[in-house]
Amino acid sequence: MSMVISSVLPAPCSLLMATLMLLIVQAQSFTRHYNFNVQMANVTRLCATKSIVTVNGEYPGPALVAREGDRVAVRVTNHVAHNMTLHWHGVRQLRNGWADGPAYVTQCPIRTGQTYVYNFTVLGQRGTLWWHAHISWLRATVYGAIVILPKHGVPYPFAAPHMEVPVIFGEWWKADTEAVVSQALQTGGSPNVSDAFTINGLPGPLYNCSAQDTFRLKVEPGKTYMLRLINAALDDELFFSVANHTLTIVEVDAVYVKPFTVKTLIISPGQTTNVLLTTKPLYPKANFYMLAAFYLGYQNPRDPLRPSTINNTTVAGILEYQNPGSPIAPTSDKDLPLFKPTLPRFNDTGFVANFASKLRSLATRVVPRSVDKKFFFTVGMGTFPCPMDATCQGPVNGTRFAAAVNNVSFVLPSMALLQSHFTGMSRGVYGSDFPAMPPFQFNYTGAPPDNMNVGKGTKVAVLPFNASVELVMQDTSILGIISHPMHLHGFNFFVVGQGFGNYDPVNDPAKFNLIDPVERNTVVVPAGGWVAIRFLADNPGVWFMHCHLEVHASWGMRMAWLVLDGSLPNHKLMPPPTDLPEC
């Protein structure tokens, strides 16, 4: 399934007619209503048919389109046997965590047969975001694009493209992903990897019996197309390139950036990137592969977690030129040469670091110069002891895989954190003592400590309203150094610094970029390195932060921030809606 959004509007007959049309459209665009029916559907990929969880029977799910300033109401009805929640990834949800979606954090799940309306307003954002299931591994098939257009009359900060096309990267399992994660958590071992990557749900011709399941982007010579790229893959960062074409990066995570042009980009799970692709001025008598393949942010081949359990396949789409001189398209790919791009090596960390260093904002928002609250989080792998009556398949005999932030492997409660906070009934649900620093220090990127066990807990870090926050996230070498795309709900943040090795609190802050740092909602902690972010805690509520590699999140690499109410009425968390699901 692909959706094309044309940015070319018909020219009005007169200024009066244009004004009347604009007023009508504006009057109709204040509220966007969507009906999302969560239902099973049979889908065939890789020569096999299986029943998957979908929205409205579509895979990927329907695109949600709105304008900046619109109110959006999505009525979600659950018709499947699984509990369900949906997360509107990157939407700020100001004072409105009830619409954010992570199960047992901001809401209890929507049970079978139940309905819940996600009601939110898109404020101060435009660009590409996405929505997905936020419970267990159901987002493997339950996801779709969010397209936020600028307000009427507000142009892009670049020439308007001829056409806009969402391009969503995903993963396909022949097996039931709920069974995959359940088995991994029971045994304490690594889950089985996916069988294919997909572009808009299609694996493409490089996989067996999948030539007919290929995403094809039909273009005209001499035009500029905006590709709205979304990485919805569960566990893989991806390189992306289009043969014999360049890509101009103009936006990431729904925030404009200073444009720069590349042949290949990197996009991590949870991230979005808008690129401009300008086609060749004349019909090239050729077609071109669009390829995506995994980046392995990892540096320990002795560890059983990686690289033995990776999907090292490549997904391909095809860029097809329409011959303006012939109304008849070629009958098959064999009629024209098909060019293929060269992607970086799977472990090209230098390429990834260089790409990240080029991202700069338009410097339209002020970066916090002073900091009220400083945090230092270690993010990395670890182990749990194997229960006495079980056999475990973890990295060391008698252990289970675990992941943690500051040595705390987060345990989801049975009651939603936000509801517990709002009602003042948090006792026994969560603790408010999440550590601001690691409980013990070691050479984080050197030899790992002898004791690799991590603790368990349901804890939040408490922030006063409007506090300026600096957070440094440090990868650790326990069970190998691995990159981690960390997503913060409810906020955008500025990426003010990053580097390899151990963070130096004395010398590294002097190198921070406080002028034009990129603004994101999902940032990668580099393998064997660190990243520093700053944000303003201006959104009261409980906000999840977690690794967007689903396997790491399932093992516990997640935590929550509790932002207290401010003193003014518009600085307080709004009350819950009447249809909020109960646990």
Short mmCIF file of C-alpha atoms in Angstrom, two decimals, residues 278-568:
data_model
loop_
_atom_site.label_atom_id
_atom_site.label_comp_id
_atom_site.label_asym_id
_atom_site.label_seq_id
_atom_site.Cartn_x
_atom_site.Cartn_y
_atom_site.Cartn_z
CA THR A 278 15.12 15.19 -8.05
CA THR A 279 14.73 12.99 -11.09
CA LYS A 280 16.94 13.12 -14.14
CA PRO A 281 16.07 15.88 -16.61
CA LEU A 282 15.55 13.46 -19.51
CA TYR A 283 14.04 9.99 -19.72
CA PRO A 284 17.01 7.74 -18.78
CA LYS A 285 15.82 4.53 -20.45
CA ALA A 286 16.55 2.70 -17.18
CA ASN A 287 15.06 1.85 -13.82
CA PHE A 288 16.76 2.14 -10.45
CA TYR A 289 16.75 0.07 -7.27
CA MET A 290 15.86 1.70 -3.95
CA LEU A 291 17.64 -0.47 -1.38
CA ALA A 292 17.55 -0.70 2.42
CA ALA A 293 19.76 -3.01 4.48
CA PHE A 294 20.71 -3.31 8.12
CA TYR A 295 23.39 -1.36 9.98
CA LEU A 296 24.92 -3.34 12.81
CA GLY A 297 25.83 -0.87 15.55
CA TYR A 298 27.76 -3.51 17.42
CA GLN A 299 31.38 -4.37 18.20
CA ASN A 300 31.72 -7.75 19.91
CA PRO A 301 31.60 -10.79 17.59
CA ARG A 302 32.10 -13.19 20.52
CA ASP A 303 28.72 -12.33 22.00
CA PRO A 304 25.87 -14.72 21.10
CA LEU A 305 23.40 -11.81 20.88
CA ARG A 306 25.01 -10.39 17.76
CA PRO A 307 25.93 -10.83 14.96
CA SER A 308 24.59 -14.38 14.80
CA THR A 309 21.01 -13.20 15.25
CA ILE A 310 20.58 -10.54 12.59
CA ASN A 311 18.57 -10.16 9.43
CA ASN A 312 21.29 -9.61 6.83
CA THR A 313 18.93 -9.44 3.85
CA THR A 314 18.13 -6.44 1.64
CA VAL A 315 14.77 -4.99 0.69
CA ALA A 316 14.38 -3.44 -2.76
CA GLY A 317 11.90 -1.09 -4.32
CA ILE A 318 12.14 0.20 -7.87
CA LEU A 319 12.19 3.78 -9.13
CA GLU A 320 10.46 3.65 -12.51
CA TYR A 321 10.59 6.52 -14.99
CA GLN A 322 7.59 7.26 -17.13
CA ASN A 323 8.59 7.91 -20.72
CA PRO A 324 6.94 11.22 -21.63
CA GLY A 325 7.24 10.29 -25.30
CA SER A 326 5.39 7.01 -24.96
CA PRO A 327 2.02 6.43 -23.27
CA ILE A 328 2.80 2.72 -22.97
CA ALA A 329 4.97 1.62 -20.05
CA PRO A 330 7.50 -1.23 -20.44
CA THR A 331 5.88 -4.62 -19.97
CA SER A 332 8.52 -5.86 -17.51
CA ASP A 333 11.72 -4.90 -15.73
CA LYS A 334 13.65 -6.92 -18.32
CA ASP A 335 12.85 -4.31 -20.94
CA LEU A 336 15.19 -1.78 -19.31
CA PRO A 337 18.51 -1.91 -17.44
CA LEU A 338 18.11 -1.87 -13.68
CA PHE A 339 20.85 -0.09 -11.72
CA LYS A 340 21.75 -0.96 -8.13
CA PRO A 341 23.28 1.32 -5.46
CA THR A 342 26.23 0.37 -3.29
CA LEU A 343 25.39 0.53 0.42
CA PRO A 344 27.97 1.03 3.19
CA ARG A 345 29.33 -2.01 4.96
CA PHE A 346 26.97 -3.37 7.61
CA ASN A 347 29.27 -2.16 10.43
CA ASP A 348 30.33 1.20 9.00
CA THR A 349 30.14 3.16 12.25
CA GLY A 350 32.20 5.98 10.75
CA PHE A 351 29.59 6.60 8.06
CA VAL A 352 26.83 6.69 10.67
CA ALA A 353 28.72 9.14 12.91
CA ASN A 354 29.49 11.38 9.94
CA PHE A 355 25.84 11.43 8.87
CA ALA A 356 24.69 12.32 12.40
CA SER A 357 27.22 15.17 12.56
CA LYS A 358 25.66 16.83 9.49
CA LEU A 359 22.22 17.22 11.06
CA ARG A 360 21.62 20.85 12.03
CA SER A 361 18.39 22.64 12.86
CA LEU A 362 17.24 25.90 11.30
CA ALA A 363 17.97 27.51 14.70
CA THR A 364 14.42 28.81 15.07
CA ARG A 365 14.08 27.64 18.69
CA VAL A 366 16.24 28.60 21.64
CA VAL A 367 18.31 25.84 23.17
CA PRO A 368 18.36 25.88 27.00
CA ARG A 369 21.67 27.50 27.98
CA SER A 370 21.34 26.96 31.71
CA VAL A 371 20.38 23.59 33.16
CA ASP A 372 18.22 22.99 36.25
CA LYS A 373 18.44 19.19 36.34
CA LYS A 374 21.31 17.01 35.14
CA PHE A 375 21.07 13.26 34.61
CA PHE A 376 23.56 10.64 33.51
CA PHE A 377 22.03 7.35 32.34
CA THR A 378 23.88 4.22 31.36
CA VAL A 379 21.97 2.25 28.73
CA GLY A 380 23.09 -1.27 28.02
CA MET A 381 22.66 -4.97 28.27
CA GLY A 382 22.85 -7.22 31.31
CA THR A 383 21.61 -10.49 32.75
CA PHE A 384 19.09 -11.92 35.17
CA PRO A 385 19.80 -15.10 37.11
CA CYS A 386 17.95 -18.13 35.81
CA PRO A 387 15.13 -19.27 38.13
CA MET A 388 15.88 -22.40 40.10
CA ASP A 389 13.25 -24.49 38.30
CA ALA A 390 14.04 -23.33 34.75
CA THR A 391 16.56 -23.83 31.97
CA CYS A 392 17.70 -20.54 30.45
CA GLN A 393 19.26 -19.73 27.10
CA GLY A 394 20.90 -16.42 27.95
CA PRO A 395 24.43 -15.24 27.12
CA VAL A 396 26.06 -16.96 30.11
CA ASN A 397 25.17 -20.34 31.56
CA GLY A 398 22.38 -19.99 34.10
CA THR A 399 21.32 -16.47 32.99
CA ARG A 400 18.64 -14.68 31.03
CA PHE A 401 19.09 -11.67 28.75
CA ALA A 402 18.19 -8.33 30.32
CA ALA A 403 18.57 -4.64 29.46
CA ALA A 404 18.53 -1.64 31.75
CA VAL A 405 18.81 2.11 32.23
CA ASN A 406 21.06 2.97 35.19
CA ASN A 407 20.99 -0.71 36.12
CA VAL A 408 17.18 -0.68 36.49
CA SER A 409 15.32 -3.06 34.18
CA PHE A 410 11.87 -1.51 33.98
CA VAL A 411 8.89 -3.67 34.90
CA LEU A 412 5.53 -2.61 33.51
CA PRO A 413 2.93 -2.25 36.29
CA SER A 414 -0.57 -3.70 36.22
CA MET A 415 -2.08 -0.19 36.63
CA ALA A 416 -1.24 2.69 34.27
CA LEU A 417 1.34 5.08 35.74
CA LEU A 418 -0.42 8.25 34.56
CA GLN A 419 -3.75 7.26 36.09
CA SER A 420 -2.02 6.31 39.35
CA HIS A 421 -0.30 9.69 39.43
CA PHE A 422 -3.44 11.68 38.59
CA THR A 423 -5.55 9.96 41.25
CA GLY A 424 -2.81 10.13 43.88
CA MET A 425 -2.85 6.35 44.22
CA SER A 426 0.73 5.59 43.22
CA ARG A 427 1.63 3.60 46.32
CA GLY A 428 2.53 0.09 45.26
CA VAL A 429 2.42 1.04 41.57
CA TYR A 430 5.70 2.92 41.11
CA GLY A 431 8.53 4.50 43.04
CA SER A 432 9.67 8.07 42.46
CA ASP A 433 13.36 7.38 43.08
CA PHE A 434 14.73 6.52 39.65
CA PRO A 435 18.50 7.09 39.98
CA ALA A 436 19.88 10.26 38.39
CA MET A 437 23.30 8.59 38.16
CA PRO A 438 24.44 4.97 37.74
CA PRO A 439 24.44 3.11 41.08
CA PHE A 440 28.09 2.22 40.53
CA GLN A 441 30.77 3.52 38.19
CA PHE A 442 33.09 1.51 35.96
CA ASN A 443 34.88 1.88 32.64
CA TYR A 444 31.66 1.93 30.66
CA THR A 445 33.22 1.18 27.27
CA GLY A 446 36.14 -0.90 28.53
CA ALA A 447 36.25 -4.30 30.17
CA PRO A 448 32.80 -5.09 31.59
CA PRO A 449 32.37 -5.69 35.32
CA ASP A 450 32.36 -9.25 36.65
CA ASN A 451 28.78 -8.91 37.90
CA MET A 452 26.53 -8.36 34.87
CA ASN A 453 23.22 -8.78 36.70
CA VAL A 454 20.81 -5.83 36.70
CA GLY A 455 18.03 -4.91 39.10
CA LYS A 456 14.30 -4.77 38.42
CA GLY A 457 11.87 -2.03 39.29
CA THR A 458 9.05 0.32 38.35
CA LYS A 459 10.46 3.76 39.02
CA VAL A 460 10.02 7.25 37.60
CA ALA A 461 12.29 10.30 37.57
CA VAL A 462 10.43 13.37 38.89
CA LEU A 463 10.84 16.78 37.23
CA PRO A 464 9.42 20.14 38.31
CA PHE A 465 7.32 21.85 35.67
CA ASN A 466 9.37 23.92 33.22
CA ALA A 467 12.71 22.64 34.48
CA SER A 468 15.49 22.66 31.89
CA VAL A 469 16.95 19.18 31.70
CA GLU A 470 20.25 17.84 30.46
CA LEU A 471 20.51 14.10 29.97
CA VAL A 472 23.65 12.24 28.94
CA MET A 473 23.05 8.64 27.81
CA GLN A 474 26.10 6.38 27.85
CA ASP A 475 26.33 3.01 26.13
CA THR A 476 28.03 0.24 28.11
CA SER A 477 30.24 -2.67 27.07
CA ILE A 478 28.30 -5.30 29.03
CA LEU A 479 27.67 -8.13 26.54
CA GLY A 480 29.12 -5.99 23.78
CA ILE A 481 28.77 -2.34 22.84
CA ILE A 482 25.52 -1.79 20.95
CA SER A 483 23.77 1.29 19.55
CA HIS A 484 20.40 2.16 21.05
CA PRO A 485 17.76 4.41 19.40
CA MET A 486 16.15 6.05 22.45
CA HIS A 487 12.68 7.57 22.06
CA LEU A 488 11.28 10.14 24.49
CA HIS A 489 7.49 10.45 24.54
CA GLY A 490 5.83 13.84 24.97
CA PHE A 491 8.84 15.98 24.04
CA ASN A 492 11.24 17.05 21.37
CA PHE A 493 14.80 17.50 22.55
CA PHE A 494 17.99 19.08 21.27
CA VAL A 495 20.94 16.78 20.53
CA VAL A 496 23.70 19.02 21.86
CA GLY A 497 26.60 16.56 21.82
CA GLN A 498 27.72 13.03 21.06
CA GLY A 499 30.92 11.06 20.88
CA PHE A 500 32.66 7.73 21.33
CA GLY A 501 34.21 6.32 24.49
CA ASN A 502 33.25 7.43 27.98
CA TYR A 503 31.58 10.80 28.43
CA ASP A 504 33.91 13.35 30.00
CA PRO A 505 31.85 15.70 32.22
CA VAL A 506 34.75 18.15 32.42
CA ASN A 507 35.82 18.53 28.80
CA ASP A 508 32.92 17.33 26.62
CA PRO A 509 30.36 20.04 27.57
CA ALA A 510 32.67 22.68 26.10
CA LYS A 511 32.10 21.07 22.70
CA PHE A 512 28.28 21.12 22.94
CA ASN A 513 26.41 22.74 20.06
CA LEU A 514 23.99 25.23 21.61
CA ILE A 515 23.46 27.22 18.40
CA ASP A 516 21.84 24.92 15.86
CA PRO A 517 21.62 21.39 17.27
CA VAL A 518 19.21 19.01 15.60
CA GLU A 519 15.86 18.60 17.34
CA ARG A 520 14.42 15.07 17.55
CA ASN A 521 12.17 12.68 19.45
CA THR A 522 14.36 9.60 18.84
CA VAL A 523 18.16 9.69 19.04
CA VAL A 524 20.74 6.94 18.74
CA VAL A 525 23.20 6.35 21.55
CA PRO A 526 26.19 5.27 19.44
CA ALA A 527 27.79 1.87 20.02
CA GLY A 528 30.57 2.44 22.52
CA GLY A 529 29.68 6.11 22.90
CA TRP A 530 27.36 8.69 24.40
CA VAL A 531 24.84 11.34 23.41
CA ALA A 532 23.76 14.48 25.30
CA ILE A 533 20.28 16.01 24.95
CA ARG A 534 18.52 18.99 26.47
CA PHE A 535 14.80 19.66 26.77
CA LEU A 536 12.34 21.81 28.69
CA ALA A 537 9.99 19.89 30.98
CA ASP A 538 6.97 21.95 29.90
CA ASN A 539 4.54 19.05 29.46
CA PRO A 540 3.00 17.76 32.72
CA GLY A 541 2.28 14.04 32.97
CA VAL A 542 4.08 10.71 32.83
CA TRP A 543 6.23 10.17 29.76
CA PHE A 544 7.85 6.94 28.65
CA MET A 545 11.45 6.78 27.41
CA HIS A 546 12.74 3.55 25.91
CA CYS A 547 14.98 1.92 23.35
CA HIS A 548 13.10 1.53 20.07
CA LEU A 549 14.77 -1.79 19.36
CA GLU A 550 11.81 -3.83 20.49
CA VAL A 551 13.94 -6.67 21.84
CA HIS A 552 15.84 -4.28 24.12
CA ALA A 553 12.63 -2.64 25.33
CA SER A 554 11.14 -6.07 26.07
CA TRP A 555 14.21 -6.88 28.15
CA GLY A 556 13.72 -3.69 30.20
CA MET A 557 15.61 -0.80 28.54
CA ARG A 558 12.93 1.73 29.41
CA MET A 559 11.95 4.21 32.13
CA ALA A 560 9.48 7.03 32.72
CA TRP A 561 9.62 10.73 33.56
CA LEU A 562 7.01 12.30 35.83
CA VAL A 563 6.62 16.02 35.10
CA LEU A 564 4.71 17.77 37.87
CA ASP A 565 1.97 20.33 37.31
CA GLY A 566 2.84 23.99 37.13
CA SER A 567 1.08 26.74 39.07
CA LEU A 568 -1.09 28.10 36.23
#
